């Protein structure tokens, strides 16, 4: 592949390295063991990578056929503001996922699983670095409200779980199951976003996507392969791994993953500006279909282990029958399998936000009934978190008429930085942000 | 074969193809080896995810070809395209799927600047050898050699 590698100016490179020492203490161990776990692979490089030889002309939107823009001031002010928000959000997700992974990485029961996640973290660090390159290599002053590149970098490096741009990155992991399910479900959204942005009318952004996508392919494998292995262990009666535990993690992450696409009714601006090639609903629908395929694959692995002497065709027939009947077959019930939750389940954003819809589409009469349903279907350790407490309070207010859905969509706890000079300062405290005014999407 | 072509699609391998690769391998070899293929697919996806290809007929994966670009193998410092694994569901043979997979892999190798594509073939598998021959492969000056360690111990 024809790729140009770029290192940030020393000051910024050092800031990322400094952040990395806080949040990835095992980084040196990853590099030391690289050849053991990833033999023959290219050594890890903390650098920005730009694909060469990509299309020069805008591929979609109002300016289709014109030359792709090389500098922010070649975009309209509205376009540049919109793109800057995308880049900052993307950067936030990259650093945010590392912070989430770091919380439970050491609980991995298997060294290979741990090193796979460590590699994912290192590559997310590189993706964040890539976004910093986009922020710092050009002048965005005219659309950043006077905020300098340096300040944008500091702001992103000071974010923590709770203060990131997207909700999926503001939820703590409860166990290593979350590391894996996050890679399988949330990184999959990342793949969609990066794929959509390959057409971006801003060429440096478009050129950033192919190298990131190549790395993302392994991130998805680092989720799906352990899931397949766990399904086999669960089927073989391992008391420490159950399909129900995996299901609860799916229920936790799938709703947040769907919300990463943005409101189902939106996405027109991205197409009009030539930044992405799909609207939100179309991309989300394709994602759901892909998650269904992944879930079926894991279920198939489970059934094959349960019925070790059955032919592949027989296992396929049993799976299809269980999906149709939701009944039982030879000691295995539909409930033993993993299911993709209803896309309206446990939503805080989008057109199903704050509705009382169960994992399988059931309706609930009131907020407390619904919270009891959530308590049965979400990971136990997650139920007592600040995130869930805030969710429950808001849900009750919405369903008692105290708060509108539009206000609830905007109201979630945020960590707010209150001081400190270290770019990864932990001198933050929980505060409830006042709801902002404006459109819900 | 316009009708047949319209049902066939070749695309890069992804992590959701593992089950299909396992199934095809089992149909060919009679062995169920999910762990082996999880490792191998993981290997190719982390190294060169756009290289390895699968063939779909009516949305079902029925063939795969796994390979990547490597340098330094056997003293060959120049990057070469390597094809390591090929499998076509027996029910779907005779439809040129192997050629479609090979063409896609070759295109990727060309984009990566590779000038030589290499593989190893067991001469006892005449079908595989015939396929690569038909794709234009010719015997190389590199020869595969092997040593039976146990036999050497007896003669030493």
Coordinates of C-alpha atoms in Angstrom, one line a residue:
Chain A
X1 CA 0.0 0.0 0.0
X2 CA 1.2 3.5 -0.9
X3 CA 1.1 5.3 2.4
X4 CA 2.8 8.5 3.6
X5 CA 3.7 8.5 7.3
X6 CA 3.8 11.7 9.3
X7 CA 5.0 12.5 12.8
X8 CA 3.4 15.4 14.7
X9 CA 5.5 18.3 15.8
X10 CA 7.5 17.3 18.8
X11 CA 5.4 19.1 21.4
X12 CA 2.2 17.3 20.3
X13 CA 3.8 14.0 19.8
X14 CA 5.2 14.3 23.4
X15 CA 1.7 15.2 24.6
X16 CA 0.2 12.0 23.1
X17 CA 3.1 9.9 24.6
X18 CA 2.5 11.6 27.9
X19 CA -1.2 10.7 27.8
X20 CA -0.3 7.2 26.7
X21 CA 1.9 6.7 29.8
X22 CA -1.2 7.4 32.0
X23 CA -3.7 5.3 30.1
X24 CA -1.7 2.5 28.6
X25 CA 0.9 1.4 31.2
X26 CA 1.2 -1.9 29.3
X27 CA 2.3 -0.2 26.1
X28 CA 6.0 -1.1 26.5
X29 CA 4.9 -4.7 27.2
X30 CA 3.0 -4.7 23.9
X31 CA 6.0 -3.6 22.0
X32 CA 8.3 -6.1 23.8
X33 CA 5.9 -9.0 23.0
X34 CA 4.9 -7.8 19.5
X35 CA 6.8 -10.6 17.7
X36 CA 5.4 -13.2 20.0
X37 CA 1.7 -12.4 19.5
X38 CA 1.9 -10.8 16.0
X39 CA 4.8 -12.5 14.3
X40 CA 5.8 -11.1 10.9
X41 CA 3.5 -8.1 11.3
X42 CA 4.8 -4.6 10.6
X43 CA 6.0 -2.9 13.8
X44 CA 3.6 -0.5 15.4
X45 CA 4.2 3.1 14.4
X46 CA 2.7 6.0 16.4
X47 CA 2.3 8.3 13.4
X48 CA -0.3 9.6 11.0
X49 CA -0.8 7.7 7.8
X50 CA -2.1 9.1 4.6
X51 CA -3.1 6.9 1.7
X52 CA -1.7 8.1 -1.6
X53 CA -3.5 7.7 -5.0
X54 CA -7.0 8.3 -3.7
X55 CA -9.6 10.1 -5.9
X56 CA -9.0 13.8 -6.4
X57 CA -12.5 14.7 -7.3
X58 CA -15.5 15.1 -4.9
X59 CA -17.5 11.9 -5.2
X60 CA -20.9 12.9 -3.7
X61 CA -23.0 15.9 -2.7
X62 CA -23.5 19.4 -4.0
X63 CA -19.9 19.8 -5.2
X64 CA -19.6 16.4 -6.9
X65 CA -17.0 16.5 -9.6
X66 CA -15.1 19.4 -8.3
X67 CA -11.6 19.0 -6.9
X68 CA -11.4 17.8 -3.4
X69 CA -10.5 20.4 -0.8
X70 CA -7.0 20.4 0.6
X71 CA -7.4 23.1 3.2
X72 CA -10.2 24.1 5.6
X73 CA -10.5 27.6 4.1
X74 CA -11.4 26.0 0.7
X75 CA -14.5 24.7 2.4
X76 CA -17.5 26.9 3.1
X77 CA -17.6 28.1 6.7
X78 CA -20.6 25.9 7.4
X79 CA -18.8 22.9 5.8
X80 CA -15.6 23.6 7.8
X81 CA -17.5 23.9 11.1
X82 CA -19.3 20.6 10.4
X83 CA -16.2 18.8 9.5
X84 CA -14.3 20.1 12.5
X85 CA -17.0 18.7 14.7
X86 CA -16.7 15.3 13.0
X87 CA -12.9 15.3 13.5
X88 CA -13.1 16.3 17.1
X89 CA -15.8 13.7 17.8
X90 CA -13.7 11.1 16.0
X91 CA -10.6 12.0 18.0
X92 CA -12.6 11.8 21.2
X93 CA -13.8 8.3 20.5
X94 CA -10.3 7.0 19.8
X95 CA -8.9 8.3 23.1
X96 CA -12.1 7.4 24.9
X97 CA -12.1 3.8 23.9
X98 CA -8.5 3.4 25.3
X99 CA -9.6 4.7 28.6
X100 CA -12.5 2.3 28.7
X101 CA -10.4 -0.7 27.7
X102 CA -7.7 0.2 30.3
X103 CA -10.2 -0.2 33.1
X104 CA -10.6 -4.0 32.7
X105 CA -7.8 -5.0 30.4
X106 CA -5.9 -6.7 33.3
X107 CA -8.9 -8.9 34.0
X108 CA -8.4 -10.8 30.7
X109 CA -8.2 -14.5 31.6
X110 CA -6.2 -15.3 28.4
X111 CA -2.9 -13.6 27.5
X112 CA -3.6 -13.7 23.8
X113 CA -7.0 -11.9 24.4
X114 CA -5.2 -9.3 26.5
X115 CA -2.5 -8.7 23.9
X116 CA -5.1 -8.5 21.1
X117 CA -6.9 -5.8 23.1
X118 CA -3.6 -4.0 23.8
X119 CA -2.9 -3.9 20.1
X120 CA -6.4 -2.5 19.5
X121 CA -5.7 0.2 22.1
X122 CA -2.4 1.1 20.5
X123 CA -4.0 1.4 17.1
X124 CA -6.8 3.5 18.5
X125 CA -4.1 5.7 19.9
X126 CA -2.7 6.0 16.4
X127 CA -6.2 6.9 15.1
X128 CA -6.5 9.7 17.7
X129 CA -3.0 10.8 16.6
X130 CA -4.3 10.8 13.0
X131 CA -7.1 13.1 13.9
X132 CA -4.7 15.4 15.7
X133 CA -2.7 15.6 12.5
X134 CA -5.9 16.8 10.8
X135 CA -6.5 19.4 13.5
X136 CA -2.9 20.6 13.6
X137 CA -1.6 20.5 10.1
X138 CA -4.0 23.2 8.9
X139 CA -5.5 26.4 10.3
X140 CA -9.1 25.9 11.6
X141 CA -9.2 29.2 13.4
X142 CA -11.9 30.8 11.2
X143 CA -14.4 28.1 12.2
X144 CA -13.2 27.0 15.7
X145 CA -14.5 30.1 17.5
X146 CA -11.0 31.2 18.0
X147 CA -9.9 28.0 19.7
X148 CA -6.3 27.1 18.6
X149 CA -5.2 23.7 17.5
X150 CA -3.2 23.4 20.7
X151 CA -6.3 24.1 22.8
X152 CA -8.3 21.5 20.8
X153 CA -5.7 18.9 21.5
X154 CA -5.5 19.7 25.2
X155 CA -9.3 19.6 25.4
X156 CA -9.5 16.1 23.8
X157 CA -6.6 14.8 25.9
X158 CA -8.3 16.0 29.1
X159 CA -11.6 14.2 28.3
X160 CA -12.3 11.1 30.4
X161 CA -15.0 8.5 30.5
X162 CA -18.0 10.7 31.1
X163 CA -16.9 13.8 29.2
X164 CA -16.5 12.4 25.7
X165 CA -18.5 13.6 22.8
X166 CA -20.5 10.4 22.2
X167 CA -22.4 8.4 24.9
X168 CA -20.9 5.0 24.0
X169 CA -17.5 6.4 25.3
X170 CA -18.9 7.7 28.5
X171 CA -19.8 4.2 29.9
X172 CA -17.3 2.3 32.0
X173 CA -16.6 -1.4 31.3
X174 CA -17.7 -3.8 34.1
X175 CA -15.5 -6.8 33.0
X176 CA -13.4 -8.1 30.2
X177 CA -16.6 -9.3 28.5
X178 CA -17.1 -5.6 27.8
X179 CA -13.7 -5.3 26.1
X180 CA -14.7 -8.0 23.7
X181 CA -18.3 -7.0 23.1
X182 CA -17.3 -3.4 22.7
X183 CA -14.8 -4.4 20.0
X184 CA -17.5 -6.5 18.3
X185 CA -20.3 -4.0 18.5
X186 CA -18.9 -0.4 18.9
X187 CA -15.8 -0.8 16.7
X188 CA -18.1 -2.1 14.1
X189 CA -19.8 1.3 14.0
X190 CA -16.3 2.8 13.7
X191 CA -15.9 0.7 10.6
X192 CA -19.0 2.1 9.1
X193 CA -18.1 5.7 9.9
X194 CA -14.6 5.3 8.4
X195 CA -16.0 3.6 5.3
X196 CA -18.5 6.3 4.8
X197 CA -15.8 9.0 5.2
X198 CA -13.6 7.4 2.5
X199 CA -15.4 9.7 0.1
X200 CA -14.9 12.9 2.2
X201 CA -14.6 16.1 0.1
X202 CA -11.8 17.2 2.4
X203 CA -8.9 15.1 1.0
X204 CA -6.7 14.8 4.1
X205 CA -9.7 13.3 5.9
X206 CA -10.5 10.9 3.0
X207 CA -6.8 9.9 2.8
X208 CA -6.8 9.1 6.5
X209 CA -9.5 6.5 6.2
X210 CA -7.9 3.5 4.3
X211 CA -5.0 3.0 6.8
X212 CA -7.4 3.3 9.7
X213 CA -9.9 0.9 8.1
X214 CA -7.2 -1.7 7.6
X215 CA -6.4 -1.6 11.3
X216 CA -10.1 -1.6 12.2
X217 CA -10.5 -5.0 10.5
X218 CA -8.4 -6.6 13.2
X219 CA -10.3 -4.8 15.9
X220 CA -13.5 -6.5 14.8
X221 CA -11.7 -9.8 14.7
X222 CA -10.4 -9.1 18.2
X223 CA -14.1 -9.0 19.3
X224 CA -15.6 -11.8 17.2
X225 CA -13.0 -14.5 17.6
X226 CA -13.0 -14.4 21.5
X227 CA -16.8 -14.3 21.3
X228 CA -16.8 -17.5 19.2
X229 CA -14.4 -19.2 21.6
X230 CA -16.5 -18.2 24.6
X231 CA -19.6 -19.6 22.9
X232 CA -17.9 -22.9 22.6
X233 CA -16.8 -22.9 26.2
X234 CA -20.3 -22.0 27.3
X235 CA -21.7 -24.9 25.2
X236 CA -19.1 -27.2 26.8
X237 CA -20.4 -26.4 30.2
X238 CA -17.7 -24.1 31.4
X239 CA -19.3 -22.6 34.5
X240 CA -17.3 -19.4 34.2
X241 CA -18.6 -18.4 30.8
X242 CA -22.2 -18.2 29.9
X243 CA -24.2 -17.0 26.9
X244 CA -26.3 -15.0 29.3
X245 CA -23.3 -12.9 30.4
X246 CA -22.5 -12.2 26.8
X247 CA -26.1 -11.3 26.1
X248 CA -26.2 -8.8 28.9
X249 CA -23.1 -7.1 27.5
X250 CA -24.8 -7.0 24.1
X251 CA -27.8 -5.3 25.7
X252 CA -25.5 -2.7 27.3
X253 CA -23.5 -1.8 24.2
X254 CA -25.9 -2.3 21.3
X255 CA -28.1 0.7 22.1
X256 CA -25.1 3.0 22.5
X257 CA -23.6 1.7 19.3
X258 CA -26.8 2.5 17.3
X259 CA -26.8 6.1 18.7
X260 CA -23.3 6.6 17.3
X261 CA -24.9 6.8 13.8
X262 CA -26.8 9.9 14.9
X263 CA -30.6 10.4 14.8
X264 CA -32.2 8.0 12.3
X265 CA -33.8 10.9 10.6
X266 CA -30.6 12.8 10.0
X267 CA -27.4 12.6 7.9
X268 CA -28.5 14.7 4.9
X269 CA -26.0 17.4 5.6
X270 CA -23.1 14.9 5.5
X271 CA -24.1 13.9 2.0
X272 CA -24.9 17.4 0.8
X273 CA -21.4 18.5 2.0
X274 CA -19.7 15.4 0.4
X275 CA -18.4 14.1 3.8
X276 CA -20.1 10.7 3.9
X277 CA -22.0 8.6 1.4
X278 CA -24.8 7.3 3.5
X279 CA -27.5 8.8 5.6
X280 CA -27.8 7.8 9.2
X281 CA -30.7 5.4 8.9
X282 CA -29.3 3.5 5.9
X283 CA -26.0 3.0 7.6
X284 CA -27.7 2.0 10.9
X285 CA -29.9 -0.5 9.1
X286 CA -26.9 -2.1 7.4
X287 CA -25.1 -2.2 10.7
X288 CA -28.1 -4.0 12.4
X289 CA -28.1 -6.6 9.6
X290 CA -24.4 -7.2 10.1
X291 CA -24.8 -7.6 13.9
X292 CA -27.5 -10.1 13.2
X293 CA -25.1 -12.1 11.0
X294 CA -22.4 -11.9 13.7
X295 CA -24.8 -13.1 16.4
X296 CA -26.0 -15.9 14.2
X297 CA -22.4 -16.9 13.7
X298 CA -21.7 -17.0 17.4
X299 CA -24.9 -19.0 18.0
X300 CA -24.0 -21.4 15.3
X301 CA -20.6 -22.0 17.0
X302 CA -22.5 -22.6 20.3
X303 CA -24.9 -25.1 18.8
X304 CA -22.1 -26.9 16.9
X305 CA -20.3 -27.4 20.3
X306 CA -23.5 -28.5 22.0
X307 CA -24.3 -31.0 19.3
X308 CA -20.8 -32.2 18.6
X309 CA -21.9 -35.2 16.5
X310 CA -24.4 -33.3 14.3
X311 CA -23.5 -32.4 10.8
X312 CA -23.2 -28.7 9.9
X313 CA -26.4 -28.9 7.9
X314 CA -28.2 -30.4 10.9
X315 CA -26.9 -27.6 13.2
X316 CA -28.1 -25.0 10.6
X317 CA -31.6 -26.6 10.6
X318 CA -31.7 -26.6 14.4
X319 CA -30.7 -22.9 14.6
X320 CA -33.3 -21.9 12.0
X321 CA -35.9 -23.9 13.9
X322 CA -35.0 -22.3 17.2
X323 CA -35.1 -18.8 15.6
X324 CA -38.5 -19.6 14.2
X325 CA -40.2 -21.3 17.1
X326 CA -38.3 -19.6 20.0
X327 CA -38.8 -23.1 21.6
X328 CA -36.4 -25.9 22.5
X329 CA -34.4 -28.6 20.8
X330 CA -32.8 -31.5 22.6
X331 CA -32.1 -29.5 25.8
X332 CA -31.2 -26.2 24.1
X333 CA -33.7 -23.4 24.2
X334 CA -33.9 -20.2 22.2
X335 CA -33.2 -18.4 25.5
X336 CA -29.8 -20.1 25.6
X337 CA -28.8 -18.3 22.4
X338 CA -27.7 -14.6 22.0
X339 CA -30.2 -12.3 20.5
X340 CA -29.8 -8.8 18.9
X341 CA -31.9 -6.5 21.1
X342 CA -34.7 -4.5 19.5
X343 CA -33.2 -1.3 18.0
X344 CA -35.6 0.7 20.2
X345 CA -34.4 -0.9 23.4
X346 CA -32.7 1.3 26.1
X347 CA -32.3 4.3 23.8
X348 CA -31.4 7.8 24.9
X349 CA -31.0 9.4 21.5
X350 CA -32.7 9.1 18.1
X351 CA -36.3 8.5 17.2
X352 CA -36.9 5.9 19.9
X353 CA -35.2 7.9 22.7
X354 CA -36.7 7.3 26.2
X355 CA -39.4 4.9 24.9
X356 CA -40.2 1.9 27.1
X357 CA -39.3 -0.9 24.7
X358 CA -37.9 -4.2 25.9
X359 CA -35.1 -6.3 24.5
X360 CA -37.5 -8.2 22.3
X361 CA -39.8 -5.2 21.5
X362 CA -42.1 -5.6 24.5
X363 CA -44.0 -2.5 25.7
X364 CA -44.0 -1.4 29.3
X365 CA -46.7 0.6 31.2
X366 CA -44.4 2.8 33.3
X367 CA -40.8 3.7 34.0
X368 CA -40.4 1.5 37.1
X369 CA -41.6 -1.6 35.2
X370 CA -39.2 -0.8 32.5
X371 CA -36.3 -0.3 35.0
X372 CA -37.1 -3.7 36.4
X373 CA -36.8 -5.1 32.9
X374 CA -33.5 -3.4 32.5
X375 CA -32.3 -4.8 35.8
X376 CA -33.0 -8.3 34.5
X377 CA -31.2 -7.8 31.1
X378 CA -28.2 -5.6 31.8
X379 CA -24.9 -6.6 33.5
X380 CA -25.3 -6.6 37.3
X381 CA -22.3 -4.4 37.9
X382 CA -23.6 -1.8 35.5
X383 CA -26.9 -1.4 37.3
X384 CA -25.3 0.5 40.3
X385 CA -23.3 2.9 38.2
X386 CA -23.7 6.7 38.0
X387 CA -24.6 6.3 34.4
X388 CA -27.6 4.1 35.2
X389 CA -28.7 6.2 38.1
X390 CA -28.8 9.3 35.9
X391 CA -30.6 7.3 33.2
X392 CA -33.3 6.1 35.7
X393 CA -33.8 9.6 37.1
X394 CA -34.3 11.1 33.7
X395 CA -36.5 8.2 32.5
X396 CA -38.8 8.8 35.5
X397 CA -39.0 12.5 34.8
X398 CA -39.8 11.9 31.1
X399 CA -42.6 9.5 31.9
X400 CA -44.0 11.6 34.6
X401 CA -44.2 14.6 32.3
X402 CA -41.6 16.6 34.2
X403 CA -39.1 16.6 31.3
X404 CA -39.6 16.6 27.5
X405 CA -37.9 13.9 25.4
X406 CA -35.9 16.6 23.6
X407 CA -34.5 17.9 26.9
X408 CA -33.8 14.4 28.1
X409 CA -31.8 13.6 25.0
X410 CA -29.5 16.4 25.9
X411 CA -29.3 15.7 29.6
X412 CA -26.7 13.2 30.7
X413 CA -24.0 13.6 33.3
X414 CA -20.7 15.1 32.0
X415 CA -17.3 15.2 33.5
X416 CA -16.2 18.8 33.3
X417 CA -12.5 19.8 33.4
X418 CA -12.0 22.3 36.1
X419 CA -8.2 22.9 36.1
X420 CA -4.7 21.4 35.8
X421 CA -1.9 22.0 33.4
X422 CA -1.1 18.3 32.5
X423 CA -2.9 17.5 29.2
X424 CA -4.3 14.3 30.7
X425 CA -5.1 15.9 34.1
X426 CA -7.5 14.0 36.2
X427 CA -8.5 17.1 38.1
X428 CA -12.1 16.9 37.0
X429 CA -15.4 16.5 38.9
X430 CA -18.9 15.3 38.0
X431 CA -21.3 18.1 37.2
X432 CA -24.7 18.0 35.5
X433 CA -24.6 20.1 32.4
X434 CA -27.6 22.3 31.8
X435 CA -29.5 21.2 28.8
X436 CA -28.5 23.2 25.7
X437 CA -31.1 24.8 23.6
X438 CA -31.5 23.9 19.9
X439 CA -32.5 21.0 17.8
X440 CA -32.5 17.5 19.1
X441 CA -30.3 16.2 16.3
Chain B
X1 CA -22.7 -17.2 -18.3
X2 CA -24.3 -13.8 -17.7
X3 CA -27.0 -15.3 -15.3
X4 CA -24.4 -17.1 -13.3
X5 CA -22.1 -14.1 -13.1
X6 CA -24.9 -11.9 -11.7
X7 CA -25.3 -14.3 -8.7
X8 CA -21.6 -14.3 -7.9
X9 CA -19.6 -11.7 -6.0
X10 CA -16.0 -11.7 -4.9
X11 CA -15.1 -9.4 -1.9
X12 CA -12.4 -9.1 0.7
X13 CA -12.6 -11.6 3.6
X14 CA -13.9 -10.3 6.9
X15 CA -14.2 -11.7 10.5
X16 CA -17.8 -12.8 9.9
X17 CA -16.6 -15.3 7.2
X18 CA -14.9 -17.6 9.7
X19 CA -17.9 -19.9 10.0
X20 CA -18.2 -20.2 6.2
X21 CA -14.5 -20.9 5.8
X22 CA -14.7 -23.6 8.5
X23 CA -17.8 -25.1 6.8
X24 CA -16.0 -25.2 3.3
X25 CA -12.9 -26.7 4.8
X26 CA -15.0 -29.3 6.6
X27 CA -16.7 -30.2 3.3
X28 CA -13.4 -30.6 1.6
X29 CA -11.3 -32.3 4.4
X30 CA -13.9 -33.8 6.6
X31 CA -12.4 -32.1 9.6
X32 CA -14.1 -29.5 11.8
X33 CA -11.3 -27.0 12.7
X34 CA -12.8 -23.7 14.0
X35 CA -9.9 -22.9 16.3
X36 CA -7.4 -23.3 13.4
X37 CA -9.4 -21.0 11.1
X38 CA -10.0 -18.4 13.8
X39 CA -6.2 -18.1 14.1
X40 CA -5.6 -18.0 10.4
X41 CA -8.3 -15.5 9.6
X42 CA -7.2 -13.4 12.5
X43 CA -3.7 -13.5 11.1
X44 CA -4.7 -12.3 7.6
X45 CA -7.1 -9.7 8.9
X46 CA -4.4 -8.1 11.0
X47 CA -1.7 -8.2 8.4
X48 CA -3.4 -7.4 5.1
X49 CA -7.2 -7.3 5.3
X50 CA -7.8 -6.3 1.7
X51 CA -5.8 -9.2 0.3
X52 CA -7.7 -12.4 1.2
X53 CA -10.9 -12.9 -0.7
X54 CA -14.2 -14.8 -0.5
X55 CA -16.6 -15.8 -3.3
X56 CA -20.4 -15.5 -2.6
X57 CA -23.1 -17.2 -4.7
X58 CA -26.5 -15.8 -3.9
X59 CA -25.2 -14.3 -0.7
X60 CA -23.6 -17.5 0.6
X61 CA -19.9 -17.8 0.9
X62 CA -18.8 -20.8 -1.1
X63 CA -15.1 -20.2 -1.7
X64 CA -12.1 -18.4 -0.2
X65 CA -8.5 -17.6 -1.1
X66 CA -6.1 -16.4 1.7
X67 CA -2.9 -14.6 1.0
X68 CA -0.8 -11.6 1.9
X69 CA 2.3 -9.6 0.9
X70 CA 5.4 -10.6 2.7
X71 CA 9.1 -9.8 2.4
X72 CA 12.0 -11.7 3.9
X73 CA 10.7 -15.2 3.3
X74 CA 13.5 -17.6 2.5
X75 CA 15.8 -14.7 1.8
X76 CA 13.5 -13.1 -0.7
X77 CA 13.8 -9.5 0.4
X78 CA 11.6 -8.2 -2.4
X79 CA 8.0 -8.2 -1.3
X80 CA 6.1 -11.1 -2.8
X81 CA 2.4 -11.9 -2.9
X82 CA 1.9 -15.3 -1.2
X83 CA -1.2 -17.4 -1.6
X84 CA -1.5 -19.8 1.3
X85 CA -5.0 -21.3 1.3
X86 CA -7.7 -22.0 -1.2
X87 CA -11.0 -23.7 -0.8
X88 CA -14.1 -24.0 -3.0
X89 CA -17.2 -25.8 -1.7
X90 CA -17.4 -29.0 -3.8
X91 CA -21.0 -28.2 -4.8
X92 CA -19.8 -25.0 -6.5
X93 CA -16.8 -26.2 -8.4
X94 CA -16.6 -25.8 -12.1
X95 CA -17.9 -22.2 -12.0
X96 CA -14.5 -20.4 -12.3
X97 CA -14.8 -19.2 -8.7
X98 CA -11.1 -20.0 -8.1
X99 CA -10.2 -17.8 -11.1
X100 CA -12.4 -14.9 -9.8
X101 CA -10.8 -15.2 -6.4
X102 CA -7.3 -15.3 -7.9
X103 CA -8.0 -12.3 -10.1
X104 CA -9.1 -10.2 -7.1
X105 CA -6.1 -11.3 -5.1
X106 CA -3.8 -10.5 -8.0
X107 CA -5.3 -7.0 -8.4
X108 CA -4.5 -6.4 -4.7
X109 CA -1.0 -7.6 -5.1
X110 CA -0.5 -5.4 -8.2
X111 CA -1.8 -2.3 -6.3
X112 CA 0.7 -3.2 -3.5
X113 CA 3.5 -3.1 -6.0
X114 CA 4.3 -6.8 -6.0
X115 CA 6.0 -8.2 -9.1
X116 CA 6.0 -11.9 -8.0
X117 CA 3.3 -14.1 -6.6
X118 CA 4.3 -17.4 -5.0
X119 CA 2.7 -20.5 -3.5
X120 CA 3.6 -24.0 -2.5
X121 CA 1.6 -26.9 -4.0
X122 CA 1.6 -30.6 -3.0
X123 CA 2.2 -32.5 -6.2
X124 CA -0.1 -35.2 -5.0
X125 CA -3.0 -32.7 -5.1
X126 CA -3.2 -32.6 -8.9
X127 CA -6.4 -30.5 -8.9
X128 CA -4.7 -27.7 -6.9
X129 CA -1.5 -27.9 -9.0
X130 CA -3.6 -27.8 -12.2
X131 CA -5.5 -24.8 -11.0
X132 CA -2.3 -22.8 -10.3
X133 CA -0.9 -24.0 -13.6
X134 CA -4.0 -22.7 -15.4
X135 CA -3.6 -19.3 -13.6
X136 CA -0.1 -19.0 -15.2
X137 CA 2.1 -20.3 -12.4
X138 CA 5.3 -22.1 -13.4
X139 CA 7.8 -24.1 -11.4
X140 CA 10.3 -21.8 -9.6
X141 CA 14.0 -22.3 -9.0
X142 CA 13.1 -22.3 -5.3
X143 CA 12.3 -25.9 -4.3
X144 CA 10.5 -27.1 -1.2
X145 CA 12.8 -29.4 0.8
X146 CA 11.9 -31.3 3.9
X147 CA 13.7 -33.6 6.4
X148 CA 12.1 -36.3 8.5
X149 CA 13.8 -35.7 11.9
X150 CA 13.0 -39.2 13.2
X151 CA 14.6 -40.8 10.2
X152 CA 17.7 -38.6 10.5
X153 CA 18.1 -39.7 14.2
X154 CA 18.2 -43.4 13.1
X155 CA 20.9 -42.8 10.5
X156 CA 23.0 -40.4 12.5

